[in-house]
PDB file of C-alpha atoms in Angstrom:
ATOM      1  CA  MET F  43      13.233  18.729   4.522  1.00 47.00           C
ATOM      2  CA  ASP F  44       9.832  18.610   2.871  1.00 60.00           C
ATOM      3  CA  LYS F  45       7.196  16.175   4.069  1.00 73.00           C
ATOM      4  CA  GLU F  46       5.248  13.848   1.830  1.00 84.00           C
ATOM      5  CA  LEU F  47       2.500  11.339   2.395  1.00 89.00           C
ATOM      6  CA  SER F  48       3.636   7.810   1.654  1.00 89.00           C
ATOM      7  CA  CYS F  49       3.175   4.297   2.941  1.00 91.00           C
ATOM      8  CA  ASN F  50       4.648   0.853   2.587  1.00 89.00           C
ATOM      9  CA  VAL F  51       2.461  -1.433   0.523  1.00 94.00           C
ATOM     10  CA  SER F  52       2.729  -5.190   0.131  1.00 94.00           C
ATOM     11  CA  VAL F  53       1.045  -7.000  -2.767  1.00 96.00           C
ATOM     12  CA  PHE F  54       0.098 -10.651  -2.422  1.00 96.00           C
ATOM     13  CA  VAL F  55      -1.393 -13.204  -4.816  1.00 97.00           C
ATOM     14  CA  GLU F  56      -4.522 -14.919  -3.510  1.00 95.00           C
ATOM     15  CA  GLU F  57      -6.528 -17.768  -5.034  1.00 92.00           C
ATOM     16  CA  ASN F  58      -9.983 -19.136  -4.331  1.00 88.00           C
ATOM     17  CA  ASP F  59     -12.076 -21.513  -6.427  1.00 86.00           C
ATOM     18  CA  LYS F  60      -9.575 -21.349  -9.300  1.00 86.00           C
ATOM     19  CA  ASN F  61      -9.697 -17.515  -9.404  1.00 92.00           C
ATOM     20  CA  LYS F  62      -6.493 -15.572  -8.903  1.00 95.00           C
ATOM     21  CA  PHE F  63      -6.529 -12.001  -7.609  1.00 96.00           C
ATOM     22  CA  TYR F  64      -4.092  -9.587  -6.021  1.00 98.00           C
ATOM     23  CA  VAL F  65      -4.346  -7.965  -2.600  1.00 97.00           C
ATOM     24  CA  ALA F  66      -2.524  -4.693  -1.863  1.00 97.00           C
ATOM     25  CA  ARG F  67      -2.098  -3.910   1.832  1.00 96.00           C
ATOM     26  CA  CYS F  68      -1.009  -0.635   3.460  1.00 95.00           C
ATOM     27  CA  GLU F  69       0.618  -1.653   6.736  1.00 91.00           C
ATOM     28  CA  ASP F  70       0.691   1.927   8.082  1.00 92.00           C
ATOM     29  CA  LEU F  71      -3.106   2.253   8.001  1.00 95.00           C
ATOM     30  CA  GLY F  72      -4.160  -1.396   8.245  1.00 94.00           C
ATOM     31  CA  LEU F  73      -6.061  -0.980   4.986  1.00 96.00           C
ATOM     32  CA  SER F  74      -6.219  -3.302   1.978  1.00 97.00           C
ATOM     33  CA  ASP F  75      -7.960  -3.662  -1.367  1.00 98.00           C
ATOM     34  CA  PHE F  76      -7.802  -6.074  -4.294  1.00 97.00           C
ATOM     35  CA  GLY F  77      -7.881  -6.309  -8.069  1.00 97.00           C
ATOM     36  CA  ASP F  78      -7.392  -8.628 -11.019  1.00 96.00           C
ATOM     37  CA  THR F  79      -3.833  -7.320 -11.544  1.00 97.00           C
ATOM     38  CA  PRO F  80      -1.237  -5.883  -9.155  1.00 96.00           C
ATOM     39  CA  GLU F  81      -1.723  -2.468 -10.787  1.00 97.00           C
ATOM     40  CA  GLU F  82      -5.493  -2.627 -10.307  1.00 98.00           C
ATOM     41  CA  ALA F  83      -5.092  -3.642  -6.656  1.00 97.00           C
ATOM     42  CA  LEU F  84      -2.704  -0.701  -6.091  1.00 97.00           C
ATOM     43  CA  SER F  85      -5.074   1.697  -7.832  1.00 97.00           C
ATOM     44  CA  HIS F  86      -7.995   0.524  -5.705  1.00 98.00           C
ATOM     45  CA  LEU F  87      -5.889   0.807  -2.542  1.00 97.00           C
ATOM     46  CA  LYS F  88      -4.826   4.351  -3.439  1.00 96.00           C
ATOM     47  CA  THR F  89      -8.483   5.311  -3.882  1.00 97.00           C
ATOM     48  CA  ALA F  90      -9.351   3.714  -0.525  1.00 97.00           C
ATOM     49  CA  ILE F  91      -6.519   5.609   1.192  1.00 96.00           C
ATOM     50  CA  ILE F  92      -7.639   8.928  -0.316  1.00 95.00           C
ATOM     51  CA  LEU F  93     -11.227   8.306   0.811  1.00 97.00           C
ATOM     52  CA  LEU F  94     -10.052   7.378   4.309  1.00 96.00           C
ATOM     53  CA  LEU F  95      -7.900  10.509   4.584  1.00 95.00           C
ATOM     54  CA  GLU F  96     -10.797  12.680   3.415  1.00 95.00           C
ATOM     55  CA  GLU F  97     -13.028  11.110   6.091  1.00 96.00           C
ATOM     56  CA  LYS F  98     -10.364  11.054   8.828  1.00 95.00           C
ATOM     57  CA  PRO F  99      -7.698  13.688   8.028  1.00 93.00           C
ATOM     58  CA  GLU F 100      -5.973  13.025  11.374  1.00 94.00           C
ATOM     59  CA  ASN F 101      -4.643   9.783   9.814  1.00 94.00           C
ATOM     60  CA  LYS F 102      -2.388  11.869   7.541  1.00 93.00           C
ATOM     61  CA  LYS F 103       0.063  12.036  10.466  1.00 93.00           C
ATOM     62  CA  LEU F 104       0.576   8.276  10.090  1.00 93.00           C
ATOM     63  CA  LEU F 105       1.758   8.779   6.505  1.00 93.00           C
ATOM     64  CA  GLU F 106       3.867  11.940   6.871  1.00 91.00           C
ATOM     65  CA  LYS F 107       7.495  11.181   6.161  1.00 85.00           C
ATOM     66  CA  ASP F 108      10.556  13.175   5.194  1.00 83.00           C
ATOM     67  CA  LYS F 109      11.248  13.004   1.472  1.00 80.00           C
ATOM     68  CA  PRO F 110      14.130  10.541   1.116  1.00 78.00           C
ATOM     69  CA  LEU F 111      17.175  11.057  -1.031  1.00 82.00           C
ATOM     70  CA  MET F 112      16.655   7.535  -2.383  1.00 83.00           C
ATOM     71  CA  THR F 113      14.305   4.613  -1.801  1.00 81.00           C
ATOM     72  CA  THR F 114      15.312   1.024  -2.448  1.00 85.00           C
ATOM     73  CA  ARG F 115      14.755  -2.462  -1.117  1.00 81.00           C
ATOM     74  CA  LEU F 116      17.470  -4.866  -0.036  1.00 86.00           C
ATOM     75  CA  LEU F 117      16.713  -8.581  -0.182  1.00 87.00           C
ATOM     76  CA  ILE F 118      18.871 -10.703   2.098  1.00 92.00           C
ATOM     77  CA  ASN F 119      19.106 -14.355   1.046  1.00 90.00           C
ATOM     78  CA  ASN F 120      21.121 -17.412   2.007  1.00 84.00           C
ATOM     79  CA  ILE F 121      21.541 -16.666   5.696  1.00 83.00           C
TER      80      ILE F 121
END
């Protein structure tokens, strides 16, 4: 199977002094960034990850994963 670089990212809504912003966090690298929209936060995080990997290419090992047949998310409620 081919390898790809990927990571799990969580996006959270934060508020301070009546301002709302979004924080995107890569759990695999312990890296986060923010933006005014979820898309902007993700874009900023992607840039931060690329810069980190250029500076510390050994971190690529943390993101190497086999290409999956399918990716999905299951939400389990009412337990």
